């Protein structure tokens, strides 16, 4: 009744402050619950956050791969997540796949993400806000400045 995903959204936010691998594992569980409950957009957001966190410091490469592959599958179906930053659509799976040694896939995602952030700044962001969008938004900046993996 009302907004059924609210509890899961709040759990996603709470999971982000858990220590170490606990955060990524909690997000994977939330993503699975969202899928079971027919909430693919929420599932996508949780998988993207899971991919980003599980790839940090190569905490859990297998979870990173699962998160990246699941997120990419959902995005290929046209699913959009409204509760996570759009830059994560490229950055999170790219980082996760790089940790797993899937360099060509990671490189391709980063290149597409870097093209997106640049084109979005010129096509969709008012000129007076473009510099902030590119240089002050932390995830857009990280996406732009992440070097393409080579090995």
PDB file of N, CA, C and O in Angstrom, residues 65-106:
ATOM      1  N   UNK A  65      31.479  -9.278  -9.422  1.00  0.00           N
ATOM      2  CA  UNK A  65      31.098  -9.775 -10.759  1.00  0.00           C
ATOM      3  C   UNK A  65      29.588  -9.998 -10.837  1.00  0.00           C
ATOM      4  O   UNK A  65      28.936  -9.597 -11.798  1.00  0.00           O
ATOM      5  N   UNK A  66      29.026 -10.638  -9.810  1.00  0.00           N
ATOM      6  CA  UNK A  66      27.575 -10.891  -9.799  1.00  0.00           C
ATOM      7  C   UNK A  66      26.802  -9.580  -9.848  1.00  0.00           C
ATOM      8  O   UNK A  66      25.832  -9.434 -10.601  1.00  0.00           O
ATOM      9  N   UNK A  67      27.242  -8.614  -9.045  1.00  0.00           N
ATOM     10  CA  UNK A  67      26.553  -7.321  -9.009  1.00  0.00           C
ATOM     11  C   UNK A  67      26.641  -6.622 -10.360  1.00  0.00           C
ATOM     12  O   UNK A  67      25.642  -6.101 -10.859  1.00  0.00           O
ATOM     13  N   UNK A  68      27.829  -6.609 -10.950  1.00  0.00           N
ATOM     14  CA  UNK A  68      28.009  -5.943 -12.246  1.00  0.00           C
ATOM     15  C   UNK A  68      27.176  -6.615 -13.322  1.00  0.00           C
ATOM     16  O   UNK A  68      26.458  -5.944 -14.077  1.00  0.00           O
ATOM     17  N   UNK A  69      27.256  -7.935 -13.402  1.00  0.00           N
ATOM     18  CA  UNK A  69      26.527  -8.651 -14.446  1.00  0.00           C
ATOM     19  C   UNK A  69      25.017  -8.495 -14.287  1.00  0.00           C
ATOM     20  O   UNK A  69      24.294  -8.326 -15.272  1.00  0.00           O
ATOM     21  N   UNK A  70      24.540  -8.548 -13.051  1.00  0.00           N
ATOM     22  CA  UNK A  70      23.102  -8.398 -12.827  1.00  0.00           C
ATOM     23  C   UNK A  70      22.646  -6.988 -13.173  1.00  0.00           C
ATOM     24  O   UNK A  70      21.612  -6.797 -13.822  1.00  0.00           O
ATOM     25  N   UNK A  71      23.420  -5.985 -12.757  1.00  0.00           N
ATOM     26  CA  UNK A  71      23.073  -4.596 -13.078  1.00  0.00           C
ATOM     27  C   UNK A  71      23.071  -4.376 -14.588  1.00  0.00           C
ATOM     28  O   UNK A  71      22.144  -3.768 -15.134  1.00  0.00           O
ATOM     29  N   UNK A  72      24.077  -4.884 -15.268  1.00  0.00           N
ATOM     30  CA  UNK A  72      24.138  -4.715 -16.723  1.00  0.00           C
ATOM     31  C   UNK A  72      22.968  -5.413 -17.412  1.00  0.00           C
ATOM     32  O   UNK A  72      22.412  -4.895 -18.386  1.00  0.00           O
ATOM     33  N   UNK A  73      22.575  -6.561 -16.907  1.00  0.00           N
ATOM     34  CA  UNK A  73      21.424  -7.266 -17.464  1.00  0.00           C
ATOM     35  C   UNK A  73      20.149  -6.443 -17.285  1.00  0.00           C
ATOM     36  O   UNK A  73      19.349  -6.311 -18.223  1.00  0.00           O
ATOM     37  N   UNK A  74      19.962  -5.904 -16.107  1.00  0.00           N
ATOM     38  CA  UNK A  74      18.772  -5.069 -15.862  1.00  0.00           C
ATOM     39  C   UNK A  74      18.771  -3.835 -16.756  1.00  0.00           C
ATOM     40  O   UNK A  74      17.739  -3.474 -17.336  1.00  0.00           O
ATOM     41  N   UNK A  75      19.927  -3.198 -16.896  1.00  0.00           N
ATOM     42  CA  UNK A  75      19.996  -2.006 -17.748  1.00  0.00           C
ATOM     43  C   UNK A  75      19.736  -2.350 -19.209  1.00  0.00           C
ATOM     44  O   UNK A  75      19.123  -1.563 -19.936  1.00  0.00           O
ATOM     45  N   UNK A  76      20.158  -3.550 -19.636  1.00  0.00           N
ATOM     46  CA  UNK A  76      19.921  -3.949 -21.028  1.00  0.00           C
ATOM     47  C   UNK A  76      18.432  -4.154 -21.308  1.00  0.00           C
ATOM     48  O   UNK A  76      18.019  -4.153 -22.460  1.00  0.00           O
ATOM     49  N   UNK A  77      17.640  -4.313 -20.248  1.00  0.00           N
ATOM     50  CA  UNK A  77      16.190  -4.449 -20.382  1.00  0.00           C
ATOM     51  C   UNK A  77      15.484  -3.093 -20.317  1.00  0.00           C
ATOM     52  O   UNK A  77      14.262  -3.018 -20.294  1.00  0.00           O
ATOM     53  N   UNK A  78      16.270  -2.023 -20.232  1.00  0.00           N
ATOM     54  CA  UNK A  78      15.699  -0.684 -20.182  1.00  0.00           C
ATOM     55  C   UNK A  78      15.308  -0.226 -18.791  1.00  0.00           C
ATOM     56  O   UNK A  78      14.651   0.802 -18.640  1.00  0.00           O
ATOM     57  N   UNK A  79      15.735  -0.944 -17.772  1.00  0.00           N
ATOM     58  CA  UNK A  79      15.424  -0.566 -16.392  1.00  0.00           C
ATOM     59  C   UNK A  79      16.263   0.648 -16.014  1.00  0.00           C
ATOM     60  O   UNK A  79      17.449   0.714 -16.313  1.00  0.00           O
ATOM     61  N   UNK A  80      15.642   1.609 -15.366  1.00  0.00           N
ATOM     62  CA  UNK A  80      16.320   2.807 -14.850  1.00  0.00           C
ATOM     63  C   UNK A  80      16.144   2.848 -13.343  1.00  0.00           C
ATOM     64  O   UNK A  80      15.070   2.542 -12.837  1.00  0.00           O
ATOM     65  N   UNK A  81      17.176   3.220 -12.635  1.00  0.00           N
ATOM     66  CA  UNK A  81      17.068   3.391 -11.186  1.00  0.00           C
ATOM     67  C   UNK A  81      17.031   4.875 -10.872  1.00  0.00           C
ATOM     68  O   UNK A  81      17.857   5.639 -11.363  1.00  0.00           O
ATOM     69  N   UNK A  82      16.072   5.250 -10.070  1.00  0.00           N
ATOM     70  CA  UNK A  82      15.941   6.667  -9.731  1.00  0.00           C
ATOM     71  C   UNK A  82      16.572   7.022  -8.399  1.00  0.00           C
ATOM     72  O   UNK A  82      16.664   8.191  -8.070  1.00  0.00           O
ATOM     73  N   UNK A  83      17.031   6.034  -7.639  1.00  0.00           N
ATOM     74  CA  UNK A  83      17.558   6.356  -6.314  1.00  0.00           C
ATOM     75  C   UNK A  83      19.085   6.327  -6.228  1.00  0.00           C
ATOM     76  O   UNK A  83      19.642   6.515  -5.157  1.00  0.00           O
ATOM     77  N   UNK A  84      19.761   6.107  -7.334  1.00  0.00           N
ATOM     78  CA  UNK A  84      21.226   6.197  -7.336  1.00  0.00           C
ATOM     79  C   UNK A  84      21.662   7.126  -8.460  1.00  0.00           C
ATOM     80  O   UNK A  84      20.937   7.344  -9.428  1.00  0.00           O
ATOM     81  N   UNK A  85      22.842   7.648  -8.322  1.00  0.00           N
ATOM     82  CA  UNK A  85      23.377   8.578  -9.299  1.00  0.00           C
ATOM     83  C   UNK A  85      23.590   7.898 -10.651  1.00  0.00           C
ATOM     84  O   UNK A  85      24.061   6.771 -10.723  1.00  0.00           O
ATOM     85  N   UNK A  86      23.270   8.598 -11.698  1.00  0.00           N
ATOM     86  CA  UNK A  86      23.375   8.033 -13.050  1.00  0.00           C
ATOM     87  C   UNK A  86      24.803   7.628 -13.415  1.00  0.00           C
ATOM     88  O   UNK A  86      25.009   6.665 -14.159  1.00  0.00           O
ATOM     89  N   UNK A  87      25.795   8.308 -12.908  1.00  0.00           N
ATOM     90  CA  UNK A  87      27.187   7.954 -13.210  1.00  0.00           C
ATOM     91  C   UNK A  87      27.524   6.536 -12.770  1.00  0.00           C
ATOM     92  O   UNK A  87      28.410   5.899 -13.347  1.00  0.00           O
ATOM     93  N   UNK A  88      26.813   6.030 -11.778  1.00  0.00           N
ATOM     94  CA  UNK A  88      27.074   4.663 -11.311  1.00  0.00           C
ATOM     95  C   UNK A  88      26.726   3.624 -12.370  1.00  0.00           C
ATOM     96  O   UNK A  88      27.223   2.500 -12.306  1.00  0.00           O
ATOM     97  N   UNK A  89      25.889   3.961 -13.338  1.00  0.00           N
ATOM     98  CA  UNK A  89      25.526   3.005 -14.392  1.00  0.00           C
ATOM     99  C   UNK A  89      26.763   2.511 -15.135  1.00  0.00           C
ATOM    100  O   UNK A  89      26.777   1.399 -15.643  1.00  0.00           O
ATOM    101  N   UNK A  90      27.776   3.321 -15.233  1.00  0.00           N
ATOM    102  CA  UNK A  90      29.019   2.932 -15.913  1.00  0.00           C
ATOM    103  C   UNK A  90      30.138   2.681 -14.911  1.00  0.00           C
ATOM    104  O   UNK A  90      30.870   1.709 -15.030  1.00  0.00           O
ATOM    105  N   UNK A  91      30.258   3.557 -13.957  1.00  0.00           N
ATOM    106  CA  UNK A  91      31.380   3.495 -13.027  1.00  0.00           C
ATOM    107  C   UNK A  91      31.378   2.229 -12.179  1.00  0.00           C
ATOM    108  O   UNK A  91      32.401   1.555 -12.059  1.00  0.00           O
ATOM    109  N   UNK A  92      30.242   1.878 -11.585  1.00  0.00           N
ATOM    110  CA  UNK A  92      30.197   0.734 -10.675  1.00  0.00           C
ATOM    111  C   UNK A  92      30.491  -0.591 -11.389  1.00  0.00           C
ATOM    112  O   UNK A  92      31.372  -1.334 -10.955  1.00  0.00           O
ATOM    113  N   UNK A  93      29.795  -0.912 -12.492  1.00  0.00           N
ATOM    114  CA  UNK A  93      30.130  -2.180 -13.149  1.00  0.00           C
ATOM    115  C   UNK A  93      31.546  -2.186 -13.727  1.00  0.00           C
ATOM    116  O   UNK A  93      32.203  -3.219 -13.726  1.00  0.00           O
ATOM    117  N   UNK A  94      32.017  -1.039 -14.196  1.00  0.00           N
ATOM    118  CA  UNK A  94      33.379  -0.988 -14.741  1.00  0.00           C
ATOM    119  C   UNK A  94      34.398  -1.307 -13.655  1.00  0.00           C
ATOM    120  O   UNK A  94      35.319  -2.103 -13.882  1.00  0.00           O
ATOM    121  N   UNK A  95      34.240  -0.722 -12.499  1.00  0.00           N
ATOM    122  CA  UNK A  95      35.174  -1.006 -11.396  1.00  0.00           C
ATOM    123  C   UNK A  95      35.079  -2.459 -10.956  1.00  0.00           C
ATOM    124  O   UNK A  95      36.078  -3.105 -10.690  1.00  0.00           O
ATOM    125  N   UNK A  96      33.854  -2.959 -10.871  1.00  0.00           N
ATOM    126  CA  UNK A  96      33.666  -4.346 -10.448  1.00  0.00           C
ATOM    127  C   UNK A  96      34.305  -5.308 -11.449  1.00  0.00           C
ATOM    128  O   UNK A  96      34.993  -6.258 -11.058  1.00  0.00           O
ATOM    129  N   UNK A  97      34.088  -5.078 -12.724  1.00  0.00           N
ATOM    130  CA  UNK A  97      34.647  -5.970 -13.735  1.00  0.00           C
ATOM    131  C   UNK A  97      36.170  -5.862 -13.793  1.00  0.00           C
ATOM    132  O   UNK A  97      36.856  -6.866 -14.028  1.00  0.00           O
ATOM    133  N   UNK A  98      36.707  -4.687 -13.574  1.00  0.00           N
ATOM    134  CA  UNK A  98      38.165  -4.526 -13.548  1.00  0.00           C
ATOM    135  C   UNK A  98      38.782  -5.356 -12.422  1.00  0.00           C
ATOM    136  O   UNK A  98      39.810  -6.009 -12.611  1.00  0.00           O
ATOM    137  N   UNK A  99      38.139  -5.355 -11.263  1.00  0.00           N
ATOM    138  CA  UNK A  99      38.619  -6.150 -10.124  1.00  0.00           C
ATOM    139  C   UNK A  99      38.620  -7.634 -10.466  1.00  0.00           C
ATOM    140  O   UNK A  99      39.463  -8.389 -10.003  1.00  0.00           O
ATOM    141  N   UNK A 100      37.669  -8.042 -11.300  1.00  0.00           N
ATOM    142  CA  UNK A 100      37.551  -9.455 -11.688  1.00  0.00           C
ATOM    143  C   UNK A 100      38.443  -9.813 -12.870  1.00  0.00           C
ATOM    144  O   UNK A 100      38.406 -10.940 -13.355  1.00  0.00           O
ATOM    145  N   UNK A 101      39.194  -8.844 -13.360  1.00  0.00           N
ATOM    146  CA  UNK A 101      40.093  -9.097 -14.478  1.00  0.00           C
ATOM    147  C   UNK A 101      39.447  -8.998 -15.844  1.00  0.00           C
ATOM    148  O   UNK A 101      40.067  -9.350 -16.844  1.00  0.00           O
ATOM    149  N   UNK A 102      38.224  -8.532 -15.908  1.00  0.00           N
ATOM    150  CA  UNK A 102      37.532  -8.380 -17.196  1.00  0.00           C
ATOM    151  C   UNK A 102      37.796  -6.986 -17.756  1.00  0.00           C
ATOM    152  O   UNK A 102      36.908  -6.136 -17.845  1.00  0.00           O
ATOM    153  N   UNK A 103      39.033  -6.777 -18.119  1.00  0.00           N
ATOM    154  CA  UNK A 103      39.513  -5.447 -18.512  1.00  0.00           C
ATOM    155  C   UNK A 103      38.808  -4.902 -19.758  1.00  0.00           C
ATOM    156  O   UNK A 103      38.390  -3.738 -19.760  1.00  0.00           O
ATOM    157  N   UNK A 104      38.636  -5.683 -20.827  1.00  0.00           N
ATOM    158  CA  UNK A 104      37.969  -5.106 -22.012  1.00  0.00           C
ATOM    159  C   UNK A 104      36.549  -4.609 -21.707  1.00  0.00           C
ATOM    160  O   UNK A 104      36.158  -3.537 -22.168  1.00  0.00           O
ATOM    161  N   UNK A 105      35.791  -5.391 -20.936  1.00  0.00           N
ATOM    162  CA  UNK A 105      34.430  -4.953 -20.592  1.00  0.00           C
ATOM    163  C   UNK A 105      34.481  -3.704 -19.719  1.00  0.00           C
ATOM    164  O   UNK A 105      33.704  -2.764 -19.915  1.00  0.00           O
ATOM    165  N   UNK A 106      35.382  -3.697 -18.744  1.00  0.00           N
ATOM    166  CA  UNK A 106      35.508  -2.540 -17.851  1.00  0.00           C
ATOM    167  C   UNK A 106      35.901  -1.302 -18.642  1.00  0.00           C
ATOM    168  O   UNK A 106      35.331  -0.216 -18.451  1.00  0.00           O
TER     169      UNK A 106
END
